Coordinates of C-alpha atoms in Angstrom, one line a residue:
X1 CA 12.5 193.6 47.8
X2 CA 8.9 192.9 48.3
X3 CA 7.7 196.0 47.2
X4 CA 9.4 195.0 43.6
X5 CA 8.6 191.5 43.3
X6 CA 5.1 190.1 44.3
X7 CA 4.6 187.3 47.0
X8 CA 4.7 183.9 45.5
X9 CA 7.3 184.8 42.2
X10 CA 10.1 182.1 41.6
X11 CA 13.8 183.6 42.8
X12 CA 16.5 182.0 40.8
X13 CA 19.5 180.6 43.6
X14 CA 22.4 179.9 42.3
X15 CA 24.4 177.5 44.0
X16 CA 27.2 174.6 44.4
X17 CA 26.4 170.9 44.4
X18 CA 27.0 170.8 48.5
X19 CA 24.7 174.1 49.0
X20 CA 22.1 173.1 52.3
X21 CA 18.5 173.5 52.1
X22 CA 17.9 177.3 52.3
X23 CA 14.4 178.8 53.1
X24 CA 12.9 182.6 53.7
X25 CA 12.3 183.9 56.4
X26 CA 10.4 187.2 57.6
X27 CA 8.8 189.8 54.8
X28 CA 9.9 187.6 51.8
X29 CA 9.2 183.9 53.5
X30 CA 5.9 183.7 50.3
X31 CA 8.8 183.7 47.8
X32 CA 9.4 180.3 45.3
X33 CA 13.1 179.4 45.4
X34 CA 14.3 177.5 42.5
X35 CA 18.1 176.5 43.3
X36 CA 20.4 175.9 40.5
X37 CA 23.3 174.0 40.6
X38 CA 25.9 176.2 39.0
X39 CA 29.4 174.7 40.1
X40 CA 31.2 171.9 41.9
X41 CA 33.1 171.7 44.5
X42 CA 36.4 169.2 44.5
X43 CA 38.5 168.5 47.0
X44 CA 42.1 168.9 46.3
X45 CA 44.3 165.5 45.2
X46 CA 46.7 166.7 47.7
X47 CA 44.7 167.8 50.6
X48 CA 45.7 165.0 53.2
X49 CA 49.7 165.8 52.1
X50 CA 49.3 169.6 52.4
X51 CA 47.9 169.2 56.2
X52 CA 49.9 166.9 57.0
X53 CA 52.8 168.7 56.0
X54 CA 51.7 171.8 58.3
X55 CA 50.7 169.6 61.0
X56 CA 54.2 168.4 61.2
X57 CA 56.0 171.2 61.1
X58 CA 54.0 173.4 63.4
X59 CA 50.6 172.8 64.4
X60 CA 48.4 175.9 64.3
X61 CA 46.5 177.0 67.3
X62 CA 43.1 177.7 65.4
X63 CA 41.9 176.6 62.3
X64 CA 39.8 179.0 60.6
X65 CA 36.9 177.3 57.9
X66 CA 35.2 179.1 55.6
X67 CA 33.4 176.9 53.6
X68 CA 30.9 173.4 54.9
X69 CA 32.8 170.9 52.5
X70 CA 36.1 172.2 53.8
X71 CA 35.0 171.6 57.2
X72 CA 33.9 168.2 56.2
X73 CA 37.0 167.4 54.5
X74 CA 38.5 168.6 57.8
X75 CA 37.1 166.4 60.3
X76 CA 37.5 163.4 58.4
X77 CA 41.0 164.0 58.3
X78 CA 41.0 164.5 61.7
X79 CA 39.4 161.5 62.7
X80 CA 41.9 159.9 60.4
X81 CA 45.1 160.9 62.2
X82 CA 43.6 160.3 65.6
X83 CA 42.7 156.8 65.5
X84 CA 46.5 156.1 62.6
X85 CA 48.8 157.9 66.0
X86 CA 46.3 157.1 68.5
X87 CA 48.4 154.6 71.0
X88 CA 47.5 151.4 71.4
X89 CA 46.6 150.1 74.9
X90 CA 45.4 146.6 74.5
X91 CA 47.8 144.1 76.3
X92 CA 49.3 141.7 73.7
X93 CA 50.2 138.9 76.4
X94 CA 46.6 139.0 77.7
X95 CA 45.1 138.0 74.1
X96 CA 47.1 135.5 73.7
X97 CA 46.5 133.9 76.9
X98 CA 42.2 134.4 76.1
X99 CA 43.6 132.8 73.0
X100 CA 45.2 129.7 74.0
X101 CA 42.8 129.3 76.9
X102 CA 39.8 128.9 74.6
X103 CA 41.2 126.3 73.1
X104 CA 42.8 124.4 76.4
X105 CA 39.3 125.1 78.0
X106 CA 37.5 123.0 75.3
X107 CA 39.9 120.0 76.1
X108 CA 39.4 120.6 79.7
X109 CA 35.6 120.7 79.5
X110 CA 35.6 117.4 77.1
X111 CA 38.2 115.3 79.7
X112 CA 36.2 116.8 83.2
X113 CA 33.0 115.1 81.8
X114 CA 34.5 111.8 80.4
X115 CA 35.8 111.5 83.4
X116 CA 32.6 111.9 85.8
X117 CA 31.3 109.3 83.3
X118 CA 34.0 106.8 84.1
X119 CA 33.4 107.7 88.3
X120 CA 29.9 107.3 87.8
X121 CA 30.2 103.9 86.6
X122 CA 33.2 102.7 88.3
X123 CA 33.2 104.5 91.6
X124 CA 30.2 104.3 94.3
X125 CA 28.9 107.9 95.1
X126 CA 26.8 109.3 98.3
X127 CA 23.3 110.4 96.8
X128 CA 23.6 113.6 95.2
X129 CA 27.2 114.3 95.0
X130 CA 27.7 113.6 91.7
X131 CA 25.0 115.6 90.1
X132 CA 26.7 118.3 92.5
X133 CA 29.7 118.1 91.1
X134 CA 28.6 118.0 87.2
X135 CA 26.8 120.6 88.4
X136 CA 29.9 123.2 89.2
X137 CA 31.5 121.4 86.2
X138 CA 29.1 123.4 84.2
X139 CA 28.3 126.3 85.9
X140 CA 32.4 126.4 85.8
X141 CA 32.0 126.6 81.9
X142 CA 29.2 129.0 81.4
X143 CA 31.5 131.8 84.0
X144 CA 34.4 130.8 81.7
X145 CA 33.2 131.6 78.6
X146 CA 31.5 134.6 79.9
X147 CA 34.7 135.8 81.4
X148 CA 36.7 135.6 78.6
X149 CA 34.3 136.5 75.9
X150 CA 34.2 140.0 78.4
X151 CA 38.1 140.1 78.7
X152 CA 38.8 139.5 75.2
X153 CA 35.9 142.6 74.3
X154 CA 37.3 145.1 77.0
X155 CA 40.8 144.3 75.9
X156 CA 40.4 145.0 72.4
X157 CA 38.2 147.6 72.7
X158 CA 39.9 149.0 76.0
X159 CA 37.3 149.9 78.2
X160 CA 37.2 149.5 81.6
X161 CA 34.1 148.0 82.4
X162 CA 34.1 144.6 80.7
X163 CA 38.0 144.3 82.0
X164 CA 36.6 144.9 85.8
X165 CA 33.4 142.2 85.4
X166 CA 36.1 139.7 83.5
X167 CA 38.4 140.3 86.6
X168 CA 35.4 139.6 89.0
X169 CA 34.2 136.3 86.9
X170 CA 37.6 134.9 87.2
X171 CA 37.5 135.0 90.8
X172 CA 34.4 132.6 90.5
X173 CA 36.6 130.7 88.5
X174 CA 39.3 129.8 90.4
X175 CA 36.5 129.2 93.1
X176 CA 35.7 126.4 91.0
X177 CA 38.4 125.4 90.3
X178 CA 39.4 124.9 93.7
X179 CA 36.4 122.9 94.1
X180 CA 37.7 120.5 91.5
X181 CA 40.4 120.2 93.1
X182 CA 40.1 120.4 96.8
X183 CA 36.3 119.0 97.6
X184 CA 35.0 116.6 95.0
X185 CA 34.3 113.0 97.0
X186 CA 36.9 111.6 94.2
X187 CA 39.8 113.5 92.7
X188 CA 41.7 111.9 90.1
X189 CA 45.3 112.4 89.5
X190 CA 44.8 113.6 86.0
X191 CA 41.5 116.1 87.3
X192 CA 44.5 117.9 89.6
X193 CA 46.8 118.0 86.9
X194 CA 44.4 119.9 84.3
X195 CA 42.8 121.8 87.0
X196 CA 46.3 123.1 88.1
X197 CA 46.8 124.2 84.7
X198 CA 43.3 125.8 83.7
X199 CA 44.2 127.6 87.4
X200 CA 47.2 128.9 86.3
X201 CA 45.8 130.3 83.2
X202 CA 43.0 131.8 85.2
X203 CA 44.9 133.7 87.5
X204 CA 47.7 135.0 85.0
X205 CA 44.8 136.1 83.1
X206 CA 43.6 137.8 86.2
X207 CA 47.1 139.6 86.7
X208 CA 47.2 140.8 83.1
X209 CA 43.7 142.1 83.4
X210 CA 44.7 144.0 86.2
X211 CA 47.4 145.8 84.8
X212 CA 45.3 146.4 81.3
X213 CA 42.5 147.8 83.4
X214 CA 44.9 150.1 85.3
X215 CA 46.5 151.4 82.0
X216 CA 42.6 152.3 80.5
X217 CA 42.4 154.3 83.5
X218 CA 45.4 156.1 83.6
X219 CA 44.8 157.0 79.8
X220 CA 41.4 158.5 80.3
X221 CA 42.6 160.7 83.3
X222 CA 44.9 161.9 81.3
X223 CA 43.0 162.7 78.4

């Protein structure tokens, strides 16, 4: 081809509108290629029905594609059906727990430190103990939202990692909890009675977790 047409000439391509970049290479790598877009390629208006048709009745073993906008096509499709029969893993019960908790954590937070402010003026307390204890009251609400923020993400997204550090931060949770409960120089009636509730939550949350987390792990081993 050289030999007939000098180095630098303009060579007509003819081509579709998905055609790649195409370049020379070896002997006739000097030539000018001027690409013309000669036809179009459409996808089908029944192209999703037609595999899904053969993917129902018998799933082939290999596909065979010939042409780049057909493999396209293909793989979107693909993606498509995975994630529409993919199985959902997420635990329903464990969301709504996160759910409820946010909110019943807010109240908590709000009655913990109108409290403290009534002890601080009514009740005498040893040096110290009190900015202790508002202390854990917060460091109690910064693991909390953390740990639910994480449990919520790993739950919906199913991955195993945020469930395990949620499961870990609850632990530190009902820590505090306890704390509240068992250890601060005065506990009032009402602090027990919200404390034993936020506990609960805590450690149903914990069991759920647990059982979501085992689930993500089965599914990857399996797949």
């Amino acid at each position: 081809m050289s030999s007939e047409v000098p180095a630098g000439s303009r060579v007509l391509w003819p081509c579709g509108n998905l055609s790649k970049d195409f370049s020379f290479s070896g002997e006739i790598e000097n030539f000018v290629l001027d690409p013309v877009v000669c036809y179009e390629t459409v996808k089908s208006s029944d192209f999703e029905g037609q595999l899904e048709s053969l993917f129902l009745n018998d799933k082939p073993s290999v596909s065979v594609l010939f042409s780049p906008s057909i493999a396209l096509n293909f793989n979107d499709w693909l993606k498509a059906s995975d994630e529409m029969g993919a199985e959902v893993l997420s635990s329903l019960p464990l969301q709504i727990l996160f759910f409820f908790n946010a909110w019943y954590f807010a109240a908590f937070f709000i009655a913990e430190v109108l409290m403290y402010i009534y002890k601080g003026e009514v009740l005498p307390f040893p040096s110290g103990d009190l900015a202790q204890e508002v202390i854990v009251l917060f460091l109690l609400t910064g693991v909390e939202f953390f740990r639910q923020y994480l449990g919520r993400r790993g739950n919906l997204t199913e991955r195993k990692l945020p469930m395990l550090i949620s499961i870990l931060l609850g632990i530190a949770c009902i820590v505090c909890c306890l704390y509240l409960i068992l250890w601060q120089t005065y506990v009032l009636r009402f602090e027990v009675i919200i404390n034993a509730i936020q506990l609960a939550m805590i450690v149903l949350e914990i069991i759920f977790s647990i059982i979501a987390f085992i689930t993500f792990a089965r599914n990857e081993s399996y797949s």
